[in-house]
PDB file of C-alpha atoms and ligand atoms in Angstrom:
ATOM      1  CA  UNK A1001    -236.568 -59.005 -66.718  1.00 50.00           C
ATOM      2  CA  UNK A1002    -238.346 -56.142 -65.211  1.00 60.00           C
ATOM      3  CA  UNK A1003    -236.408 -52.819 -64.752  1.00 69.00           C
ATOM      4  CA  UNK A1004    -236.036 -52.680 -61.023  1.00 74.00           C
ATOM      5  CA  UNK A1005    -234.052 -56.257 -61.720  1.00 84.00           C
ATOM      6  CA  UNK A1006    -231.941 -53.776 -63.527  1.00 90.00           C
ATOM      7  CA  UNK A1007    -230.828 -51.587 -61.064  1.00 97.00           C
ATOM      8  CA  UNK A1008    -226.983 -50.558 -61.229  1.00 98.00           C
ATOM      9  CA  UNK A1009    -224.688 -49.117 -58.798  1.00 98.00           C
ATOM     10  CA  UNK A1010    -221.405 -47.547 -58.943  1.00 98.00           C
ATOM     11  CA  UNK A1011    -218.456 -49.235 -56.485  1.00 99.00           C
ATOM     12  CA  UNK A1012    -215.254 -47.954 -56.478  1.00 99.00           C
ATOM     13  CA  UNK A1013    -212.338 -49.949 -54.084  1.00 99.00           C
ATOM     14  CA  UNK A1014    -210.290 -46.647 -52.751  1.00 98.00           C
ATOM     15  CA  UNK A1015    -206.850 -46.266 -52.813  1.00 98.00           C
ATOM     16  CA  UNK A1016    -206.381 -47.265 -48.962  1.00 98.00           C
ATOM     17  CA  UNK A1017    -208.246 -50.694 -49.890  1.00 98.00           C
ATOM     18  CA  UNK A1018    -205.559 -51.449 -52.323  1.00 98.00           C
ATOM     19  CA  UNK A1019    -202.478 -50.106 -50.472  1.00 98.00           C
ATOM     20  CA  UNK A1020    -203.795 -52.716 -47.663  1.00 98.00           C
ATOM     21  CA  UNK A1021    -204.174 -55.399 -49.964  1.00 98.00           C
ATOM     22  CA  UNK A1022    -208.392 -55.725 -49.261  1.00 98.00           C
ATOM     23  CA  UNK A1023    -209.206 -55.774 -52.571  1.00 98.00           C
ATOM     24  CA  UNK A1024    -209.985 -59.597 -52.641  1.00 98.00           C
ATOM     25  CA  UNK A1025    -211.869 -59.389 -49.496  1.00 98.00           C
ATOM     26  CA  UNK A1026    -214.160 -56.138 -50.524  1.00 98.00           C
ATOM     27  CA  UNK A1027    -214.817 -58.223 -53.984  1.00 98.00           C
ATOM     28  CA  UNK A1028    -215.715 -61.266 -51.895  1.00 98.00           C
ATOM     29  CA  UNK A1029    -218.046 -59.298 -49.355  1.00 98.00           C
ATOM     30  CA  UNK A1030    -219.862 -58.149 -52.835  1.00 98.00           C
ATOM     31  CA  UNK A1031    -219.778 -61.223 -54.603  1.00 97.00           C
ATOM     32  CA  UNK A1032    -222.947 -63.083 -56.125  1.00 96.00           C
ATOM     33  CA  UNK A1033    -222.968 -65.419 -53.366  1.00 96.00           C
ATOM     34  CA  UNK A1034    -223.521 -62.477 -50.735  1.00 95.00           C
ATOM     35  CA  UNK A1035    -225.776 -59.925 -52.519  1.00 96.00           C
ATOM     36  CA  UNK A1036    -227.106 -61.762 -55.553  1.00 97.00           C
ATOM     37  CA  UNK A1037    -225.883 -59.167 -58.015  1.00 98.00           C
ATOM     38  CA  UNK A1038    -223.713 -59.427 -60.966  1.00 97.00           C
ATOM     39  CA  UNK A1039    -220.660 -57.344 -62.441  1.00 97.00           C
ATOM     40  CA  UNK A1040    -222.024 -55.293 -65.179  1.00 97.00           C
ATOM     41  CA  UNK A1041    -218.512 -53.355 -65.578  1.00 98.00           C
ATOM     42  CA  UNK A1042    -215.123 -53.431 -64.581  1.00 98.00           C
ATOM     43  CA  UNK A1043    -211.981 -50.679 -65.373  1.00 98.00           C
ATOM     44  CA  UNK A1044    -208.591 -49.778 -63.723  1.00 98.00           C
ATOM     45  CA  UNK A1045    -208.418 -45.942 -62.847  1.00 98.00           C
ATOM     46  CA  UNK A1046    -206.161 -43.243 -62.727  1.00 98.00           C
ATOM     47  CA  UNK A1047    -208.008 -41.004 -61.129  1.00 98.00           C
ATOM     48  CA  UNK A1048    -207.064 -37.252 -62.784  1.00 98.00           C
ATOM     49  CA  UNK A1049    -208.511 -34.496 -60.684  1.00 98.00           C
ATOM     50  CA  UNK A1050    -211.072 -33.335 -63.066  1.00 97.00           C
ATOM     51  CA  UNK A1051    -212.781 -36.766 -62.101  1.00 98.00           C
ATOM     52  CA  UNK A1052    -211.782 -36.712 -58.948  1.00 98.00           C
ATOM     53  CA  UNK A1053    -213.523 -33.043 -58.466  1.00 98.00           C
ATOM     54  CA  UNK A1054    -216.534 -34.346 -60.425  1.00 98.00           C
ATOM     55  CA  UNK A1055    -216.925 -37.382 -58.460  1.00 98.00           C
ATOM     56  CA  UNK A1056    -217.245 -35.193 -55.356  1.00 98.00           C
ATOM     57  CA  UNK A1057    -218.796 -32.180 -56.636  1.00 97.00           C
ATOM     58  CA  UNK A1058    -221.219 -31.916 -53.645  1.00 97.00           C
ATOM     59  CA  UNK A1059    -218.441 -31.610 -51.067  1.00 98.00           C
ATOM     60  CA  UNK A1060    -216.255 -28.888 -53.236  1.00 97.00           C
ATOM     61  CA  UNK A1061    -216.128 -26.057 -50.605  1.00 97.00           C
ATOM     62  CA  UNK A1062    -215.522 -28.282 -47.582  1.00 97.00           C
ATOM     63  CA  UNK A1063    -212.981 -28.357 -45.412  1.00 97.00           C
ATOM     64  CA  UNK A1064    -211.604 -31.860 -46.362  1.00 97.00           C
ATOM     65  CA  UNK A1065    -212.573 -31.315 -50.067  1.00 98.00           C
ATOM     66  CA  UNK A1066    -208.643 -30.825 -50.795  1.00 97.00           C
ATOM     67  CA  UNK A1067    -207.740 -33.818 -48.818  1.00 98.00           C
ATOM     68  CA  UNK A1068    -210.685 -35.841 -50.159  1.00 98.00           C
ATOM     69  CA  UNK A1069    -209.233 -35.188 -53.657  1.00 98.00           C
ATOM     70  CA  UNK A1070    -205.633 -36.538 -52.801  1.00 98.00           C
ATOM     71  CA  UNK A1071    -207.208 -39.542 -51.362  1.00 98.00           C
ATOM     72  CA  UNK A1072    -209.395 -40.440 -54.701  1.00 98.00           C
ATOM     73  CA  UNK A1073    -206.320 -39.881 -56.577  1.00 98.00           C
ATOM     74  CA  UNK A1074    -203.916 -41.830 -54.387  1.00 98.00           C
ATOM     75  CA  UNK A1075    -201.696 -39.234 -53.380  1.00 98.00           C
ATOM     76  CA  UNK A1076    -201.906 -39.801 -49.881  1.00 98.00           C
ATOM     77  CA  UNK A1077    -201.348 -43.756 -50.182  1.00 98.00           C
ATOM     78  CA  UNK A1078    -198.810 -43.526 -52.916  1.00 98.00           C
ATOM     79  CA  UNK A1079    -196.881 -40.613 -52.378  1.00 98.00           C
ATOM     80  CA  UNK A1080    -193.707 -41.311 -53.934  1.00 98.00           C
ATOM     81  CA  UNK A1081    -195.024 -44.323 -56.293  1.00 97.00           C
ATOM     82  CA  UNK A1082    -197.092 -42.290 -58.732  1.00 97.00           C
ATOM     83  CA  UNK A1083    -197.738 -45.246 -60.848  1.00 97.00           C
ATOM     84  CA  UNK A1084    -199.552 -47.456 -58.037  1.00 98.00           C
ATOM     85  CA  UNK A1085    -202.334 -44.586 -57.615  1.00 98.00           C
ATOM     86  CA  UNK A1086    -205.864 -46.329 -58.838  1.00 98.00           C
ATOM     87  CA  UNK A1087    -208.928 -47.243 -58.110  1.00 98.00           C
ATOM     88  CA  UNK A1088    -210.799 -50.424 -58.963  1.00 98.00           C
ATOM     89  CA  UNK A1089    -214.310 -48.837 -60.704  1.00 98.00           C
ATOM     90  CA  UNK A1090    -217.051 -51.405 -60.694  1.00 98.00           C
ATOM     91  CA  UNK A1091    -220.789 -51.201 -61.914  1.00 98.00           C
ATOM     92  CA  UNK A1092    -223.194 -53.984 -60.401  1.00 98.00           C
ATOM     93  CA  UNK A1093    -226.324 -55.106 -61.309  1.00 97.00           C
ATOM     94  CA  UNK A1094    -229.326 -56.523 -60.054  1.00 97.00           C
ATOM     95  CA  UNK A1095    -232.842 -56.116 -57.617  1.00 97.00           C
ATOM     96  CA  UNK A1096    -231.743 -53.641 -55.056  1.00 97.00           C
ATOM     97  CA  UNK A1097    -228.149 -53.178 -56.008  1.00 98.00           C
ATOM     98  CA  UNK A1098    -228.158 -49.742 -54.520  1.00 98.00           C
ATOM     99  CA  UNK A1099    -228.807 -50.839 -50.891  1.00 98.00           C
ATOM    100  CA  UNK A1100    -227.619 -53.454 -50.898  1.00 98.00           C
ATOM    101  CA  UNK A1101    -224.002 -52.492 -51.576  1.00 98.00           C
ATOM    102  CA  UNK A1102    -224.442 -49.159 -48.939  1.00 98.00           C
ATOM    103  CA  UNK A1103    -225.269 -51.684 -46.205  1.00 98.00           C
ATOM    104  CA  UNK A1104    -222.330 -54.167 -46.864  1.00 98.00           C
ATOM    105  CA  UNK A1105    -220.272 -51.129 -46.863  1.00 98.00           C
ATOM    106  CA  UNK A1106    -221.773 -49.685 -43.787  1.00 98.00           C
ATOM    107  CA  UNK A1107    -221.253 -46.134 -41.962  1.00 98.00           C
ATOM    108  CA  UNK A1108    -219.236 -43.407 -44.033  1.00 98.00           C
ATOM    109  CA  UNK A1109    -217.163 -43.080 -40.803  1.00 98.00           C
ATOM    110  CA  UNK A1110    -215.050 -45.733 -39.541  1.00 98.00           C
ATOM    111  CA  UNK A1111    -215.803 -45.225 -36.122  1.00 98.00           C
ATOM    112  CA  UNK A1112    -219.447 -45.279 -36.076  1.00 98.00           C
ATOM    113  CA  UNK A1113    -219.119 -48.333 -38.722  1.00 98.00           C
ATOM    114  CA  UNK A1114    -216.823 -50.275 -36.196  1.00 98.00           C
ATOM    115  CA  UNK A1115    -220.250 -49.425 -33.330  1.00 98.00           C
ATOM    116  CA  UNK A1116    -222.904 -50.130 -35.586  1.00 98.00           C
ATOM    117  CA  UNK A1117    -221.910 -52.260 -37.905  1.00 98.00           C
ATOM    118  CA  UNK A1118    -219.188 -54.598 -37.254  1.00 97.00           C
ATOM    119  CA  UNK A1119    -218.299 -57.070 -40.076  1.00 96.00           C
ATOM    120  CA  UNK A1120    -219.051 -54.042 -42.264  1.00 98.00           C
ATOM    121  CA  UNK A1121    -216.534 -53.205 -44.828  1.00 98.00           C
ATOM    122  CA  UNK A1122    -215.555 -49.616 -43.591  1.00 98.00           C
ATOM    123  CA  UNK A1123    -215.305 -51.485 -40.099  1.00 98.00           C
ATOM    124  CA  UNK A1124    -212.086 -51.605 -41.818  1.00 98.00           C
ATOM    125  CA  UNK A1125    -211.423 -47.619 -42.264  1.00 98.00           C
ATOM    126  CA  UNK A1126    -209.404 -45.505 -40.363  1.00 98.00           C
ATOM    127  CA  UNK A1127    -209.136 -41.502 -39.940  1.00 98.00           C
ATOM    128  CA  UNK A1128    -206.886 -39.237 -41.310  1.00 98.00           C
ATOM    129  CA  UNK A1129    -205.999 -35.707 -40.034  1.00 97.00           C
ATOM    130  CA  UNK A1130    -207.011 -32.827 -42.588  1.00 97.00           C
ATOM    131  CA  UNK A1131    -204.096 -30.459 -41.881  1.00 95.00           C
ATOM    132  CA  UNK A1132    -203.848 -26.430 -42.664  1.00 93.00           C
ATOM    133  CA  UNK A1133    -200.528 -25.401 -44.093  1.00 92.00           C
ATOM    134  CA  UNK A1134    -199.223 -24.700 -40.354  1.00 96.00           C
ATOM    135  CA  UNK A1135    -200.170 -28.158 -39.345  1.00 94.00           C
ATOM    136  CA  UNK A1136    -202.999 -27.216 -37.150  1.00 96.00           C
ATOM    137  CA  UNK A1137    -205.703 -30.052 -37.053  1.00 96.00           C
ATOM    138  CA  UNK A1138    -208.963 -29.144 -38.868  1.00 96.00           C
ATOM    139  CA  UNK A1139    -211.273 -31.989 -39.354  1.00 96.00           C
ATOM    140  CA  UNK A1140    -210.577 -35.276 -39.835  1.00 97.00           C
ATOM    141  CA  UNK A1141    -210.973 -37.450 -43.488  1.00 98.00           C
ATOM    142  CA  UNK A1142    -212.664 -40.648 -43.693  1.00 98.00           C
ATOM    143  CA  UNK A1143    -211.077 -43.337 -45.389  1.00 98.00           C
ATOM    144  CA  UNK A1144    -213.616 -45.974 -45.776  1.00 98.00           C
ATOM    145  CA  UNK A1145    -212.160 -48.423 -48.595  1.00 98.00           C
ATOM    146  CA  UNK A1146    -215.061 -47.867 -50.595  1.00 98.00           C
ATOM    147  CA  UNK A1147    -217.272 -45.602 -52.694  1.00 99.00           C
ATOM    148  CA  UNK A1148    -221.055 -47.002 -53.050  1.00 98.00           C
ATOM    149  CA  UNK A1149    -223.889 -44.811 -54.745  1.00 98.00           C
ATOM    150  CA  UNK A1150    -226.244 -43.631 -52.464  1.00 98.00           C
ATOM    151  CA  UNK A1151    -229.036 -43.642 -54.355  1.00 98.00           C
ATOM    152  CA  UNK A1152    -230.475 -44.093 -57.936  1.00 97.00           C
ATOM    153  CA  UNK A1153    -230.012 -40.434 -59.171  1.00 97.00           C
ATOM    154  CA  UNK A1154    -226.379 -40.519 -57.928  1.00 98.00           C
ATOM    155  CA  UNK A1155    -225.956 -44.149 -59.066  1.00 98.00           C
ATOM    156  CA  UNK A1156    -226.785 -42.954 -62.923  1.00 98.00           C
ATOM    157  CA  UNK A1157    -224.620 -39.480 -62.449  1.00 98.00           C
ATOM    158  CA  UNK A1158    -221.820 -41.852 -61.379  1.00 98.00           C
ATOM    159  CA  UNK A1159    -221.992 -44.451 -63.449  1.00 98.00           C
ATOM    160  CA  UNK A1160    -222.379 -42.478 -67.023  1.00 98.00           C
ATOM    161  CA  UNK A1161    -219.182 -40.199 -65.090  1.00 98.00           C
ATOM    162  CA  UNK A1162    -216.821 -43.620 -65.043  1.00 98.00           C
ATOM    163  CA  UNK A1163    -218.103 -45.730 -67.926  1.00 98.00           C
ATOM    164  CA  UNK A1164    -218.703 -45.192 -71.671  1.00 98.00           C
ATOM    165  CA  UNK A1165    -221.777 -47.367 -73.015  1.00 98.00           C
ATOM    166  CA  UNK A1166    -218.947 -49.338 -74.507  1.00 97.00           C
ATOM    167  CA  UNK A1167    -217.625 -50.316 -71.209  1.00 97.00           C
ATOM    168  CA  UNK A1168    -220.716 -52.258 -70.348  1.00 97.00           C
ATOM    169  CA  UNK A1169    -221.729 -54.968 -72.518  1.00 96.00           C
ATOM    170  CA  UNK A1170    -225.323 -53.685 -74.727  1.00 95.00           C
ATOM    171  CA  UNK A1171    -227.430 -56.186 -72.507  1.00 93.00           C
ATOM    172  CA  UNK A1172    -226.258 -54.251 -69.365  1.00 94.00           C
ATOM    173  CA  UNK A1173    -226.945 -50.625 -70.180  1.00 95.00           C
ATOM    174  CA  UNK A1174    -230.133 -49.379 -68.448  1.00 95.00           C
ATOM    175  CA  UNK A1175    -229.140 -45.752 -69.355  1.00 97.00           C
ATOM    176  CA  UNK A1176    -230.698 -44.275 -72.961  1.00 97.00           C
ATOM    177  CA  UNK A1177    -226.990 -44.593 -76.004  1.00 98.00           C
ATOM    178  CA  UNK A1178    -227.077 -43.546 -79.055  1.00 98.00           C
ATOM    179  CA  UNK A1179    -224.094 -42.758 -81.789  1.00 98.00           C
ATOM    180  CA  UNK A1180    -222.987 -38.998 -81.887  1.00 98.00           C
ATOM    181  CA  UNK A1181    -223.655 -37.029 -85.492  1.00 98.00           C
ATOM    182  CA  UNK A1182    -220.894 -35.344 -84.482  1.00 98.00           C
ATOM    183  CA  UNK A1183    -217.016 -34.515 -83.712  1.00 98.00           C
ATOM    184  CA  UNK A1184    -216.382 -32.746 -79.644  1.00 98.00           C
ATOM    185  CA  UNK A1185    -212.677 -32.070 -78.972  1.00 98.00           C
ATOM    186  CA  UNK A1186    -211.605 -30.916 -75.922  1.00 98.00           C
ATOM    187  CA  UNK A1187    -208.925 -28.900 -74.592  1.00 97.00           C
ATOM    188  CA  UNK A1188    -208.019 -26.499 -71.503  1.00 96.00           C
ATOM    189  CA  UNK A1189    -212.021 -26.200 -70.275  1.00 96.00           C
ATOM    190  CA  UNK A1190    -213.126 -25.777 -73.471  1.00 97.00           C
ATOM    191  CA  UNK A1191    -215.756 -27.431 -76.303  1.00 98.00           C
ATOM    192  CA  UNK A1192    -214.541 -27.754 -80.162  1.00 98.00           C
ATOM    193  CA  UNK A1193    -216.694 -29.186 -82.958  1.00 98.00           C
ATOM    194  CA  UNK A1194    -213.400 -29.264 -85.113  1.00 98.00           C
ATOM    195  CA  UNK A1195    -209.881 -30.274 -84.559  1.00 98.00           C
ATOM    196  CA  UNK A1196    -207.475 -28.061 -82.427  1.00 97.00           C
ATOM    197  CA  UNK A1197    -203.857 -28.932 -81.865  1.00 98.00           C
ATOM    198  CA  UNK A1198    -203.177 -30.517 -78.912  1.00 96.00           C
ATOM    199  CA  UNK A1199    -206.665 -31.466 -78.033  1.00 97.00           C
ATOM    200  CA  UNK A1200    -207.921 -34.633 -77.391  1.00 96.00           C
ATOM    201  CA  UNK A1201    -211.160 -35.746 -79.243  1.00 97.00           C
ATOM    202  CA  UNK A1202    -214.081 -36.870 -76.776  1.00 98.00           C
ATOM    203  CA  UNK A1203    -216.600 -38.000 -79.404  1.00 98.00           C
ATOM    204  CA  UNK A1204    -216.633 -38.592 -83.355  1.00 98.00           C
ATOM    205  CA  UNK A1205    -219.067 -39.538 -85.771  1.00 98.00           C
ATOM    206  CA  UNK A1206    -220.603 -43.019 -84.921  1.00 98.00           C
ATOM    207  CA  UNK A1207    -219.044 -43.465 -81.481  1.00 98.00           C
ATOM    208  CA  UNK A1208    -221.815 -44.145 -79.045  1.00 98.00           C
ATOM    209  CA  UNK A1209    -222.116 -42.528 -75.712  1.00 98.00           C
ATOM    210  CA  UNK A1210    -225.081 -41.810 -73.212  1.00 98.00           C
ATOM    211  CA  UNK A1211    -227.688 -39.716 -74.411  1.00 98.00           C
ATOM    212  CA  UNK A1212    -227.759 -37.047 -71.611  1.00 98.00           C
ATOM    213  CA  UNK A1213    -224.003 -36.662 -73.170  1.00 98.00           C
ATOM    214  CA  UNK A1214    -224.704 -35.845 -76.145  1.00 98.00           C
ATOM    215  CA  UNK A1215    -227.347 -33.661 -75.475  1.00 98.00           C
ATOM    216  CA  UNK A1216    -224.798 -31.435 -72.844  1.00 98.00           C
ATOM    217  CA  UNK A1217    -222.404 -31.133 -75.406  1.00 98.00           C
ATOM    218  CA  UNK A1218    -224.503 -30.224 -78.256  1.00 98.00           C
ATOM    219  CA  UNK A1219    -226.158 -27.341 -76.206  1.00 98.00           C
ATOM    220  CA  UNK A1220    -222.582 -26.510 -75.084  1.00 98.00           C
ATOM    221  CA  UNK A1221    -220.960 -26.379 -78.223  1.00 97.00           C
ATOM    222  CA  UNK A1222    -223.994 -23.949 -79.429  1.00 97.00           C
ATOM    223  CA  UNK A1223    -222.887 -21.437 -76.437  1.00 96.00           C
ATOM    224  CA  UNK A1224    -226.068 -22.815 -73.958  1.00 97.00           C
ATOM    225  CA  UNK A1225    -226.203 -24.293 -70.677  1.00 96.00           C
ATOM    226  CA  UNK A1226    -226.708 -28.006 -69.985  1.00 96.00           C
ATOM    227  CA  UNK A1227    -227.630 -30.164 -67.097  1.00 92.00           C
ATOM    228  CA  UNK A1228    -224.253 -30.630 -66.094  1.00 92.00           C
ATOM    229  CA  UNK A1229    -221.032 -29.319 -66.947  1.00 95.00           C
ATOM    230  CA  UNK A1230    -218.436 -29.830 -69.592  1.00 97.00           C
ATOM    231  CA  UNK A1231    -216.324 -31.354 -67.059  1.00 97.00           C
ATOM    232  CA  UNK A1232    -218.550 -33.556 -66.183  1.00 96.00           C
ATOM    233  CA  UNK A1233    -218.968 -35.298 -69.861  1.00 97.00           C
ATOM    234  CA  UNK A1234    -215.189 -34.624 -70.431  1.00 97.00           C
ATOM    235  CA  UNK A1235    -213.824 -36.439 -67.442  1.00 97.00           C
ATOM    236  CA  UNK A1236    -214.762 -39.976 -68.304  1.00 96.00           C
ATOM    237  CA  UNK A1237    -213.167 -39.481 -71.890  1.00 96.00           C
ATOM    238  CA  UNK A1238    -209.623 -38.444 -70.074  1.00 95.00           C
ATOM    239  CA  UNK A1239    -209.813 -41.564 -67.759  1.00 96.00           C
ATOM    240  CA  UNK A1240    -206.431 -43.356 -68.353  1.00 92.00           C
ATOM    241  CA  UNK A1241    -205.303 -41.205 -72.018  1.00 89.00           C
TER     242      UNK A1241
HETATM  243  O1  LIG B1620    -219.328 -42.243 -49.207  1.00 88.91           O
HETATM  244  P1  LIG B1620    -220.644 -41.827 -48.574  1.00 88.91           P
HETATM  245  O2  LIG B1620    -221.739 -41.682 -49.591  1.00 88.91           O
HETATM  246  O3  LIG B1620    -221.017 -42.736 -47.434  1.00 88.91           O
HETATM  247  O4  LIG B1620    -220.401 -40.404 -47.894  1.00 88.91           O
HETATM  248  P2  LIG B1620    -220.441 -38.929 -48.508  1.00 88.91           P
HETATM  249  O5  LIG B1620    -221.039 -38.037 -47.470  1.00 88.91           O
HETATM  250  O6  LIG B1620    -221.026 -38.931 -49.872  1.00 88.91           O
HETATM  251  O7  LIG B1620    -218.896 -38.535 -48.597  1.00 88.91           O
HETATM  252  C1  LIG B1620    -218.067 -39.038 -49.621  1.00 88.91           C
HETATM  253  C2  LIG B1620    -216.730 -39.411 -49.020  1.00 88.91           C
HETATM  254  O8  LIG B1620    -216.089 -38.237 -48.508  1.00 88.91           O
HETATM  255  C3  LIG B1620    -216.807 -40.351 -47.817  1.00 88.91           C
HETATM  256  O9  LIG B1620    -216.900 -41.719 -48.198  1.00 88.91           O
HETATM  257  C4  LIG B1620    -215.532 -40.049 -47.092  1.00 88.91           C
HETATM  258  O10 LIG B1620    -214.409 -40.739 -47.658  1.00 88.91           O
HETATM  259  C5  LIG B1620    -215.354 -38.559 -47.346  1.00 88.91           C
HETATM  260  N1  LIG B1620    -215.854 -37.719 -46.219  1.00 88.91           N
HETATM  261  C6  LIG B1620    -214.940 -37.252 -45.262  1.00 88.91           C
HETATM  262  O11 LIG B1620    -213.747 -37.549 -45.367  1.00 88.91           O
HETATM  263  N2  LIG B1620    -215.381 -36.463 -44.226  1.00 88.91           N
HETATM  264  C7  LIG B1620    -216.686 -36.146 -44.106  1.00 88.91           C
HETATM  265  N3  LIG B1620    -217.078 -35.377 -43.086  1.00 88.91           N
HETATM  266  C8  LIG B1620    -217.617 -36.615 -45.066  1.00 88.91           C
HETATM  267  C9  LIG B1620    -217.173 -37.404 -46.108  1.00 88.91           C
HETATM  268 MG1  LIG B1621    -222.104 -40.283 -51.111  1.00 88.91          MG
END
């Protein structure tokens, strides 16, 4: 199969889609029979705000960034029942997987989505006031029952950000893996090459991870910068421990 048969994108079914109980229709909307792709991965996510913050990195700064976080995490759908806060993380596969997904999905807001696209999926979404700590009105959040990468550069940041090589089975992985020479621990924002009390270990001898990972964390642990951040590698080894 030729690469561009390969292409993956990252889907994740928000909070609001599972507090409304759409999760059967959003899988059906994206099933083979509709787009012609194929799961290539599949986890149930707690979303901790490290990932949540690295998922969104471009909008950090914005008004709704706050309220954008509590949404990923499930805060503002599960308020009181901590344990029900997931999302549904899903790689697909297959010619034009990228597009194809963004147009079942539709408009990021609701409202234009409802205009332009009905039948869409975030046809579905509704809007949710982004309050100051007085209660004054200050934008408005978009909860559109789906995440869909927008294009193949965010589709790869995404995808190694959610999934471990291991997640996907070996005839699925279009991204470069390879098994790390060495131990990464992690704790409190910062890199160890050795064991430290209370930290949690994000790669050993032998384990195999994406390349690009390996890489950042080598030039990290040796005190230089890296094409992304620490967080960004350390996230996806948090998800769920
Ligand atoms: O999800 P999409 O790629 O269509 O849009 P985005 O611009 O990458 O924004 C990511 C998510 O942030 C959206 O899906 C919305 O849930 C939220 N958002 C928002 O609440 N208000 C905005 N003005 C822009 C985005
Ligand atoms: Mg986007």
């Amino acid at each position: 199969m030729d690469t561009k048969d390969f292409e993956q994108t990252l889907v994740l079914i928000k909070p609001d889609a599972l507090r409304h109980s759409l999760t059967g229709y959003v899988l059906s909307q994206l099933s083979e029979f509709h787009t012609g792709l194929r799961f290539a991965g599949a986890k149930i996510v707690r979303v901790h705000r490290m990932l949540a913050e690295e998922h969104y990195a471009e909008h950090r700064g914005k008004v709704f960034f706050e309220s954008l976080l509590e949404y990923i995490m499930g805060a503002s759908h599960y308020p009181d029942e901590e344990w029900k806060r997931r999302v549904i993380a899903l790689a697909y596969v297959g010619p034009g997987a990228i597009q194809k997904i963004r147009d079942i999905a539709g408009p990021t807001n609701p409202h234009e989505a409802r205009v332009k696209r009905p039948g869409c999926i975030r046809a579905l979404g509704t809007l949710f006031p982004v309050k100051d700590a007085s209660g004054t009105v200050l934008d408005e959040r978009m909860d559109n029952l789906i995440h869909a990468s927008a294009n193949p550069a965010d589709a790869e940041r995404e995808i190694k950000l959610w999934f471990k090589p291991g997640d996907l089975p070996p005839a699925m992985r279009i991204y470069e893996s390879r098994a790390s020479d060495e131990h990464y621990y992690y704790k409190e924002g910062k890199l160890f090459t050795a064991y430290e009390p209370g930290s949690v270990c994000l790669l050993a001898p032998g384990n195999v991870a994406w390349v690009s990972d390996i890489e950042a964390l080598r030039l990290l642990a040796g005190g230089r910068k890296a094409s992304c951040s620490l967080e960004a590698v350390a996230a996806k080894y948090l998800i769920n421990e």
